[in-house]
Amino acid sequence: MLSSITPRKKVQNAWAMYDWANSVYSLVITSTIFPVYFNSVTKGLKADDKVDFFGFEIINTVLYSYSISLSFLIIALISPLLSGIADASGKKLQFMKFFAYLGSLSCVALFFFDGNNLEWGICFSVLASIGYAGSIVFYNAYLPEITTPDKYDLLSAKGFALGYIGSVILLVVNLLMIQFPSFFMISDGGMAARFSFLITGLWWAGFSQIPFRVLPKNPFDKDIKREFLIKGYREIRKVWYEVKGHKVMNRFLASFFFYSMGVQTVMYLAATFGDKELGLPGDQLILTILIIQIVAIAGSYFFAYISKIYGNKISLVIMVLVWVGVCGGAYYVYSVYEFFALAFVVGLVMGGIQSLSRSTFSKLIPGSTTDHASYFSFYDVTEKLAIVLGTFSYGVIEQVTGSMRNSALSLGLFFLVGLGFLLLVTIPKNDFQEH
């Protein structure tokens, strides 16, 4: 599968570096600085923090929740066909590049969002999200191609750990810029936040060159023909029927869908919760996310170690139970120190559950197939639809009840349903099993 010229270790390290490259988007744009900046420039414009968006009046935080939902709905609709085309044509790396550049350039465009051009800010935040989510589909699909099943857990954890480390480094720099703008010859904290969007886009595009130069362009030497669009449709249809007949994979995806509704919603809306429900200033919100990221590095490796001893299923069950406790705890959090403590627990299980979910799914893919992008498109579509429904329901519950605490509490139900499906799954421990 790997080129005889490029050493396997070099390819694996280059693959993991894409996590380093793109995770700054996930942290800076979706989790910390952009939502805090968005709230600050849209708060108080009208009663109840409502804003005008293309002529519609809506609460600012609800608009932000819905924008996340829209971006992942779009990628959920198009990624299966794209991945089928990538598998049929051998163009996986080209698709990965396209979405990475779309996302990184959209981050650069957010530099020009100042609150007076709300539509500009929302549209490019949606495009950045599409770019991020789209590139991940093809990035994940490389995992079963560049290592052996017994190494899936550790390599997946390495990728997430590098992502957390890189994003923390950039976030610290951005936080210093916001706190001490004059030292960086920037006019104020708001302008510093906008510069952080610009730097994030450049970081993403720049470090992506490492995997782009090393990852195999067509690892299975597929014959690239002009009719690959039709072949792509046939490819994804073939994999769809295979997935339908794969009972273990179906149950795992059902479990993954429900617990991802909770995990991803917490990731995207934690800062918004701290801002609106606790009134925390921006620097404390960003510190909270830093805690999550740093602890998540250890969490990725810790739960990879647990899975090595007890298997992926036990490790995932433990984490889902902890997540249920997190949702219940969020309802009763009122002080900054309680919020920090909760963030520590979130970080511990966030890195682990993302890393192990990816490697567990890799173990369930039949070893005889070369359609890894198509298989991973079902994994990624499951995650994206979970984000759509999770963030949308979060926004709806806030709009109906007037409190994000009720939204956070409701996430616990998603984890419980996911736990139910997970208990029905038989997951290979370390050795690959053909299905």
Coordinates of C-alpha atoms in Angstrom, one line a residue:
M1 CA 0.0 0.0 0.0
L2 CA 2.9 2.4 0.8
S3 CA 5.4 3.5 -1.7
S4 CA 8.6 1.5 -1.6
I5 CA 10.5 4.8 -1.8
T6 CA 8.9 6.6 1.2
P7 CA 9.6 4.9 4.5
R8 CA 6.5 3.8 6.4
K9 CA 7.5 5.8 9.6
K10 CA 7.9 9.0 7.5
V11 CA 4.5 8.6 6.0
Q12 CA 2.9 8.0 9.4
N13 CA 4.6 11.1 10.9
A14 CA 3.5 13.2 8.0
W15 CA -0.1 11.9 8.3
A16 CA -0.2 12.8 12.0
M17 CA 1.1 16.3 11.2
Y18 CA -2.1 17.1 9.4
D19 CA -3.7 17.0 12.9
W20 CA -1.1 19.6 13.9
A21 CA -2.0 21.7 10.9
N22 CA -5.8 21.6 11.0
S23 CA -6.5 21.4 14.8
V24 CA -5.7 25.1 15.2
Y25 CA -9.0 25.8 13.3
S26 CA -10.9 23.6 15.6
L27 CA -9.5 25.3 18.7
V28 CA -9.1 28.9 17.6
I29 CA -12.1 29.3 15.3
T30 CA -14.7 27.0 16.6
S31 CA -14.0 26.6 20.3
T32 CA -12.4 29.8 21.7
I33 CA -11.5 33.1 20.0
F34 CA -14.1 33.3 17.2
P35 CA -17.2 32.4 19.3
V36 CA -16.0 34.9 22.1
Y37 CA -15.3 37.5 19.5
F38 CA -18.6 36.8 17.7
N39 CA -20.5 37.3 20.9
S40 CA -18.7 40.5 21.8
V41 CA -19.3 42.2 18.5
T42 CA -23.0 41.1 18.3
K43 CA -24.0 41.4 21.9
G44 CA -26.3 44.3 22.9
L45 CA -27.1 45.4 19.4
K46 CA -30.8 44.8 20.2
A47 CA -32.9 43.5 23.1
D48 CA -32.2 39.9 24.1
D49 CA -28.9 40.0 22.1
K50 CA -30.9 39.7 18.8
V51 CA -29.2 40.4 15.4
D52 CA -30.4 41.0 11.9
F53 CA -29.2 38.3 9.5
F54 CA -30.3 38.6 5.8
G55 CA -33.4 40.4 7.1
F56 CA -34.2 37.9 9.8
E57 CA -34.1 38.7 13.5
I58 CA -32.5 36.0 15.6
I59 CA -30.6 35.6 18.9
N60 CA -26.8 35.8 18.3
T61 CA -25.8 32.6 20.0
V62 CA -28.7 30.7 18.3
L63 CA -27.5 32.0 14.9
Y64 CA -24.0 30.7 15.7
S65 CA -25.4 27.3 16.7
Y66 CA -27.4 27.1 13.5
S67 CA -24.5 28.2 11.3
I68 CA -22.4 25.2 12.7
S69 CA -25.4 22.9 12.0
L70 CA -25.7 24.2 8.4
S71 CA -22.0 23.7 7.6
F72 CA -21.9 20.1 8.7
L73 CA -25.2 19.3 7.0
I74 CA -23.7 20.5 3.7
I75 CA -20.6 18.3 4.1
A76 CA -22.7 15.3 5.3
L77 CA -24.7 15.6 2.0
I78 CA -21.7 15.8 -0.4
S79 CA -18.9 13.8 1.3
P80 CA -20.3 10.3 0.5
L81 CA -20.3 11.0 -3.3
L82 CA -16.9 12.8 -3.0
S83 CA -15.3 9.9 -1.2
G84 CA -16.7 7.5 -3.7
I85 CA -15.1 9.5 -6.5
A86 CA -11.9 9.6 -4.5
D87 CA -11.8 5.8 -4.1
A88 CA -12.7 5.2 -7.7
S89 CA -10.2 7.6 -9.1
G90 CA -7.4 7.5 -6.6
K91 CA -7.7 11.3 -6.0
K92 CA -8.0 11.1 -2.2
L93 CA -5.1 13.5 -1.7
Q94 CA -6.4 16.0 -4.2
F95 CA -9.8 16.2 -2.5
M96 CA -8.0 16.6 0.9
K97 CA -6.0 19.5 -0.5
F98 CA -9.1 21.2 -1.9
F99 CA -11.0 21.2 1.3
A100 CA -7.9 22.2 3.4
Y101 CA -7.3 25.2 1.2
L102 CA -11.0 26.1 1.2
G103 CA -10.9 26.1 5.0
S104 CA -7.6 27.9 5.5
L105 CA -8.5 30.7 3.1
S106 CA -11.9 31.1 4.7
C107 CA -10.1 31.6 8.1
V108 CA -8.0 34.3 6.4
A109 CA -11.2 35.9 5.2
L110 CA -12.6 36.1 8.7
F111 CA -9.9 38.8 9.4
F112 CA -12.3 41.2 7.7
F113 CA -15.2 40.4 9.9
D114 CA -15.8 43.3 12.3
G115 CA -19.4 42.9 13.5
N116 CA -20.8 45.3 11.0
N117 CA -20.7 42.7 8.2
L118 CA -22.5 39.8 10.0
E119 CA -23.3 38.0 6.9
W120 CA -19.6 38.0 5.8
G121 CA -18.6 36.5 9.2
I122 CA -21.2 33.8 9.2
C123 CA -20.7 32.8 5.6
F124 CA -16.9 32.4 5.8
S125 CA -17.2 30.6 9.2
V126 CA -19.5 28.2 7.5
L127 CA -17.1 27.8 4.5
A128 CA -14.2 27.3 7.0
S129 CA -16.2 24.6 8.7
I130 CA -16.9 22.8 5.4
G131 CA -13.3 22.9 4.5
Y132 CA -12.2 21.4 7.9
A133 CA -14.9 18.7 7.9
G134 CA -14.3 17.8 4.2
S135 CA -10.6 17.4 4.6
I136 CA -11.0 15.2 7.6
V137 CA -13.0 12.6 5.6
F138 CA -10.0 12.0 3.3
Y139 CA -7.4 12.4 6.0
N140 CA -9.0 9.7 8.2
A141 CA -9.3 7.4 5.3
Y142 CA -5.5 7.1 5.1
L143 CA -5.2 5.5 8.6
P144 CA -5.9 1.9 7.5
E145 CA -3.6 2.4 4.5
I146 CA -0.4 3.5 6.3
T147 CA -0.2 1.2 9.3
T148 CA -1.3 -2.2 10.6
P149 CA -4.5 -2.8 12.8
D150 CA -2.5 -3.3 16.0
K151 CA -1.1 0.2 15.6
Y152 CA -4.4 2.0 14.8
D153 CA -5.0 3.1 18.4
L154 CA -1.5 4.5 19.0
L155 CA -1.2 6.3 15.7
S156 CA -4.7 7.8 16.0
A157 CA -3.8 9.0 19.5
K158 CA -0.5 10.4 18.1
G159 CA -2.4 12.5 15.6
F160 CA -4.8 13.9 18.1
A161 CA -2.0 14.6 20.6
L162 CA 0.0 16.5 17.9
G163 CA -3.2 18.4 17.1
Y164 CA -3.7 19.4 20.7
I165 CA -0.1 20.5 21.2
G166 CA 0.0 22.6 18.0
S167 CA -3.3 24.2 18.7
V168 CA -2.3 25.0 22.3
I169 CA 0.9 26.7 21.1
L170 CA -0.9 28.9 18.6
L171 CA -3.7 29.7 21.1
V172 CA -1.2 30.8 23.7
V173 CA 0.4 33.2 21.2
N174 CA -3.1 34.5 20.2
L175 CA -4.0 34.9 23.8
L176 CA -0.9 37.0 24.4
M177 CA -1.8 39.1 21.4
I178 CA -5.2 39.7 22.8
Q179 CA -4.0 40.5 26.3
F180 CA -1.1 42.7 25.3
P181 CA -1.9 44.0 21.8
S182 CA 0.4 47.0 22.1
F183 CA 3.4 44.7 22.6
F184 CA 2.6 43.2 19.2
M185 CA 1.9 46.7 17.7
I186 CA -1.8 46.0 17.4
S187 CA -4.4 48.6 18.2
D188 CA -6.7 46.6 20.5
G189 CA -7.9 43.2 21.6
G190 CA -10.6 43.0 18.9
M191 CA -8.0 43.6 16.1
A192 CA -5.7 41.0 17.8
A193 CA -8.6 38.5 17.6
R194 CA -9.0 39.2 13.9
F195 CA -5.2 38.7 13.4
S196 CA -5.6 35.3 15.2
F197 CA -8.0 34.2 12.4
L198 CA -5.5 35.3 9.8
I199 CA -2.6 33.4 11.5
T200 CA -4.8 30.3 11.9
G201 CA -5.5 30.2 8.2
L202 CA -1.8 30.6 7.3
W203 CA -0.7 28.0 10.0
W204 CA -3.3 25.5 8.6
A205 CA -2.2 25.9 4.9
G206 CA 1.5 26.1 5.8
F207 CA 1.9 23.0 7.9
S208 CA -0.4 21.0 5.6
Q209 CA 2.4 21.1 3.1
I210 CA 4.2 18.3 5.1
P211 CA 1.5 15.7 4.7
F212 CA 0.7 16.9 1.2
R213 CA 4.3 16.2 0.0
V214 CA 4.6 12.8 1.7
L215 CA 1.3 11.1 1.7
P216 CA 0.8 8.7 -1.3
K217 CA -1.2 10.2 -4.1
N218 CA -2.7 7.0 -5.4
P219 CA -1.7 4.2 -3.0
F220 CA -3.5 1.4 -4.8
D221 CA -2.5 2.6 -8.3
K222 CA -6.1 2.9 -9.5
D223 CA -6.7 3.7 -13.1
I224 CA -8.0 7.3 -13.2
K225 CA -10.6 7.6 -16.0
R226 CA -12.8 10.5 -17.1
E227 CA -16.0 8.8 -16.0
F228 CA -14.9 8.7 -12.4
L229 CA -18.1 10.6 -11.3
I230 CA -20.3 7.7 -12.3
K231 CA -17.8 5.2 -10.8
G232 CA -17.8 7.3 -7.6
Y233 CA -21.5 6.9 -7.3
R234 CA -21.2 3.1 -7.9
E235 CA -18.4 2.9 -5.4
I236 CA -20.4 4.5 -2.6
R237 CA -23.5 2.5 -3.4
K238 CA -21.4 -0.7 -3.2
V239 CA -20.0 0.3 0.2
W240 CA -23.4 1.3 1.4
Y241 CA -24.7 -2.2 0.8
E242 CA -21.7 -3.7 2.6
V243 CA -22.2 -1.4 5.6
K244 CA -25.9 -2.3 5.8
G245 CA -25.0 -6.0 6.0
H246 CA -22.3 -5.4 8.7
K247 CA -24.2 -5.7 12.0
V248 CA -21.2 -4.8 14.2
M249 CA -20.4 -1.7 12.2
N250 CA -24.0 -0.6 12.2
R251 CA -24.3 -0.8 15.9
F252 CA -21.0 1.0 16.4
L253 CA -22.1 3.8 14.1
A254 CA -25.4 4.1 15.9
S255 CA -23.5 4.4 19.2
F256 CA -21.0 6.8 17.7
F257 CA -23.8 8.9 16.3
F258 CA -25.5 9.5 19.7
Y259 CA -22.5 10.0 21.8
S260 CA -21.0 12.3 19.2
M261 CA -24.1 14.5 19.4
G262 CA -22.9 15.3 22.9
V263 CA -19.1 15.4 22.4
Q264 CA -19.1 17.6 19.4
T265 CA -21.8 20.0 20.8
V266 CA -19.7 20.5 23.9
M267 CA -16.6 21.1 21.8
Y268 CA -18.3 23.8 19.7
L269 CA -20.4 25.5 22.3
A270 CA -18.5 25.3 25.6
A271 CA -17.1 28.8 25.3
T272 CA -20.5 30.2 24.5
F273 CA -22.0 28.5 27.6
G274 CA -19.3 30.0 29.8
D275 CA -19.8 33.4 28.4
K276 CA -23.6 33.5 28.5
E277 CA -24.5 31.4 31.6
L278 CA -21.5 32.3 33.8
G279 CA -20.5 35.7 32.5
L280 CA -16.9 34.7 32.3
P281 CA -14.5 37.2 30.6
G282 CA -12.9 36.2 27.3
D283 CA -9.5 35.4 28.9
Q284 CA -11.0 33.0 31.4
L285 CA -13.0 31.3 28.7
I286 CA -9.8 30.8 26.6
L287 CA -8.0 29.5 29.7
T288 CA -10.7 27.0 30.1
I289 CA -10.3 25.7 26.6
L290 CA -6.5 25.6 27.1
I291 CA -7.1 23.3 30.2
I292 CA -9.2 21.0 28.0
Q293 CA -6.6 20.9 25.3
I294 CA -3.6 20.2 27.6
V295 CA -5.4 17.5 29.5
A296 CA -6.7 16.0 26.3
I297 CA -3.1 15.2 25.2
A298 CA -2.7 12.9 28.2
G299 CA -6.3 11.6 27.8
S300 CA -5.6 10.4 24.2
Y301 CA -2.6 8.3 25.3
F302 CA -4.2 7.2 28.6
F303 CA -7.3 5.7 27.0
A304 CA -5.2 4.2 24.2
Y305 CA -3.3 2.4 27.0
I306 CA -6.6 1.3 28.6
S307 CA -7.8 -0.1 25.3
K308 CA -4.5 -2.0 24.8
I309 CA -5.1 -3.8 28.1
Y310 CA -8.9 -4.1 28.3
G311 CA -10.0 -3.5 24.7
N312 CA -11.6 -0.5 22.9
K313 CA -15.2 -1.3 24.1
I314 CA -14.4 -1.1 27.9
S315 CA -12.4 2.1 27.3
L316 CA -15.2 3.7 25.3
V317 CA -17.9 2.7 27.9
I318 CA -15.9 4.3 30.7
M319 CA -15.6 7.5 28.7
V320 CA -19.3 7.7 27.8
L321 CA -20.2 7.2 31.5
V322 CA -17.9 10.1 32.4
W323 CA -19.5 12.3 29.7
V324 CA -23.0 11.6 31.2
G325 CA -21.6 12.9 34.5
V326 CA -20.2 16.0 32.7
C327 CA -23.6 16.9 31.3
G328 CA -25.3 16.6 34.7
G329 CA -22.5 18.6 36.3
A330 CA -22.8 21.5 33.8
Y331 CA -26.3 22.1 34.9
Y332 CA -25.1 22.9 38.4
V333 CA -21.9 24.9 37.6
Y334 CA -22.0 28.5 38.7
S335 CA -18.5 29.5 39.6
V336 CA -15.3 29.9 37.6
Y337 CA -13.5 27.2 39.6
E338 CA -16.3 24.7 39.1
F339 CA -16.2 25.5 35.4
F340 CA -12.4 24.9 35.4
A341 CA -12.8 21.6 37.2
L342 CA -15.5 20.5 34.7
A343 CA -13.1 21.5 31.9
F344 CA -10.4 19.3 33.3
V345 CA -12.8 16.2 33.2
V346 CA -13.9 17.1 29.7
G347 CA -10.4 17.3 28.5
L348 CA -9.5 13.9 29.9
V349 CA -12.3 12.1 28.0
M350 CA -12.4 14.4 24.9
G351 CA -9.1 13.4 23.5
G352 CA -9.6 9.7 24.3
I353 CA -13.1 9.3 22.8
Q354 CA -12.2 11.1 19.5
S355 CA -9.0 9.1 19.1
L356 CA -10.4 5.7 20.0
S357 CA -13.6 6.2 17.9
R358 CA -11.5 6.7 14.8
S359 CA -9.2 3.7 15.5
T360 CA -12.1 1.5 16.5
F361 CA -13.9 2.1 13.2
S362 CA -10.7 1.4 11.3
K363 CA -10.6 -2.1 13.0
L364 CA -14.1 -2.8 11.7
I365 CA -13.3 -2.1 8.0
P366 CA -12.8 -5.3 6.1
G367 CA -9.2 -5.9 5.4
S368 CA -9.8 -6.9 1.8
T369 CA -11.2 -3.5 0.7
T370 CA -9.4 -0.6 -0.9
D371 CA -12.4 1.7 -0.5
H372 CA -11.2 3.3 2.7
A373 CA -12.5 6.8 1.8
S374 CA -15.9 5.5 1.1
Y375 CA -16.0 3.6 4.4
F376 CA -14.8 6.6 6.3
S377 CA -17.3 8.8 4.6
F378 CA -20.0 6.8 6.5
Y379 CA -18.1 7.4 9.7
D380 CA -17.7 11.1 9.0
V381 CA -21.3 11.6 7.8
T382 CA -22.4 10.0 11.1
E383 CA -20.3 12.4 13.0
K384 CA -21.4 15.4 10.9
L385 CA -25.1 14.6 11.2
A386 CA -24.5 14.2 15.0
I387 CA -23.1 17.7 15.0
V388 CA -26.0 19.0 13.0
L389 CA -28.6 17.6 15.3
G390 CA -26.6 18.2 18.5
T391 CA -26.0 21.9 17.9
F392 CA -29.4 22.4 16.4
S393 CA -31.2 20.8 19.3
Y394 CA -28.9 22.8 21.7
G395 CA -30.0 26.0 20.0
V396 CA -33.7 25.1 19.9
I397 CA -33.8 24.1 23.6
E398 CA -32.1 27.4 24.5
Q399 CA -34.5 29.4 22.4
V400 CA -37.6 27.6 23.9
T401 CA -36.4 27.5 27.6
G402 CA -34.2 30.6 27.6
S403 CA -31.3 28.7 29.3
M404 CA -28.3 26.9 28.0
R405 CA -28.3 24.9 31.2
N406 CA -31.3 22.9 30.0
S407 CA -29.5 22.4 26.6
A408 CA -26.4 21.0 28.4
L409 CA -28.5 18.7 30.6
S410 CA -30.3 17.3 27.5
L411 CA -27.0 16.2 26.0
G412 CA -26.7 13.5 28.7
L413 CA -29.6 11.7 27.1
F414 CA -27.7 11.4 23.9
F415 CA -24.8 9.8 25.7
L416 CA -27.1 7.3 27.4
V417 CA -28.6 6.2 24.1
G418 CA -25.1 5.9 22.7
L419 CA -24.1 3.8 25.7
G420 CA -27.0 1.4 25.0
F421 CA -25.8 0.7 21.4
L422 CA -22.2 0.5 22.5
L423 CA -23.0 -2.3 24.9
L424 CA -24.3 -4.3 22.0
V425 CA -21.1 -4.0 20.0
T426 CA -18.3 -6.6 19.8
I427 CA -15.1 -4.8 19.0
P428 CA -11.8 -6.5 18.1
K429 CA -9.3 -5.9 20.9
N430 CA -6.1 -5.5 19.0
D431 CA -6.1 -8.1 16.3
F432 CA -8.0 -7.6 13.1
Q433 CA -11.2 -9.6 12.5
E434 CA -12.6 -10.1 9.1
H435 CA -16.4 -9.4 8.8

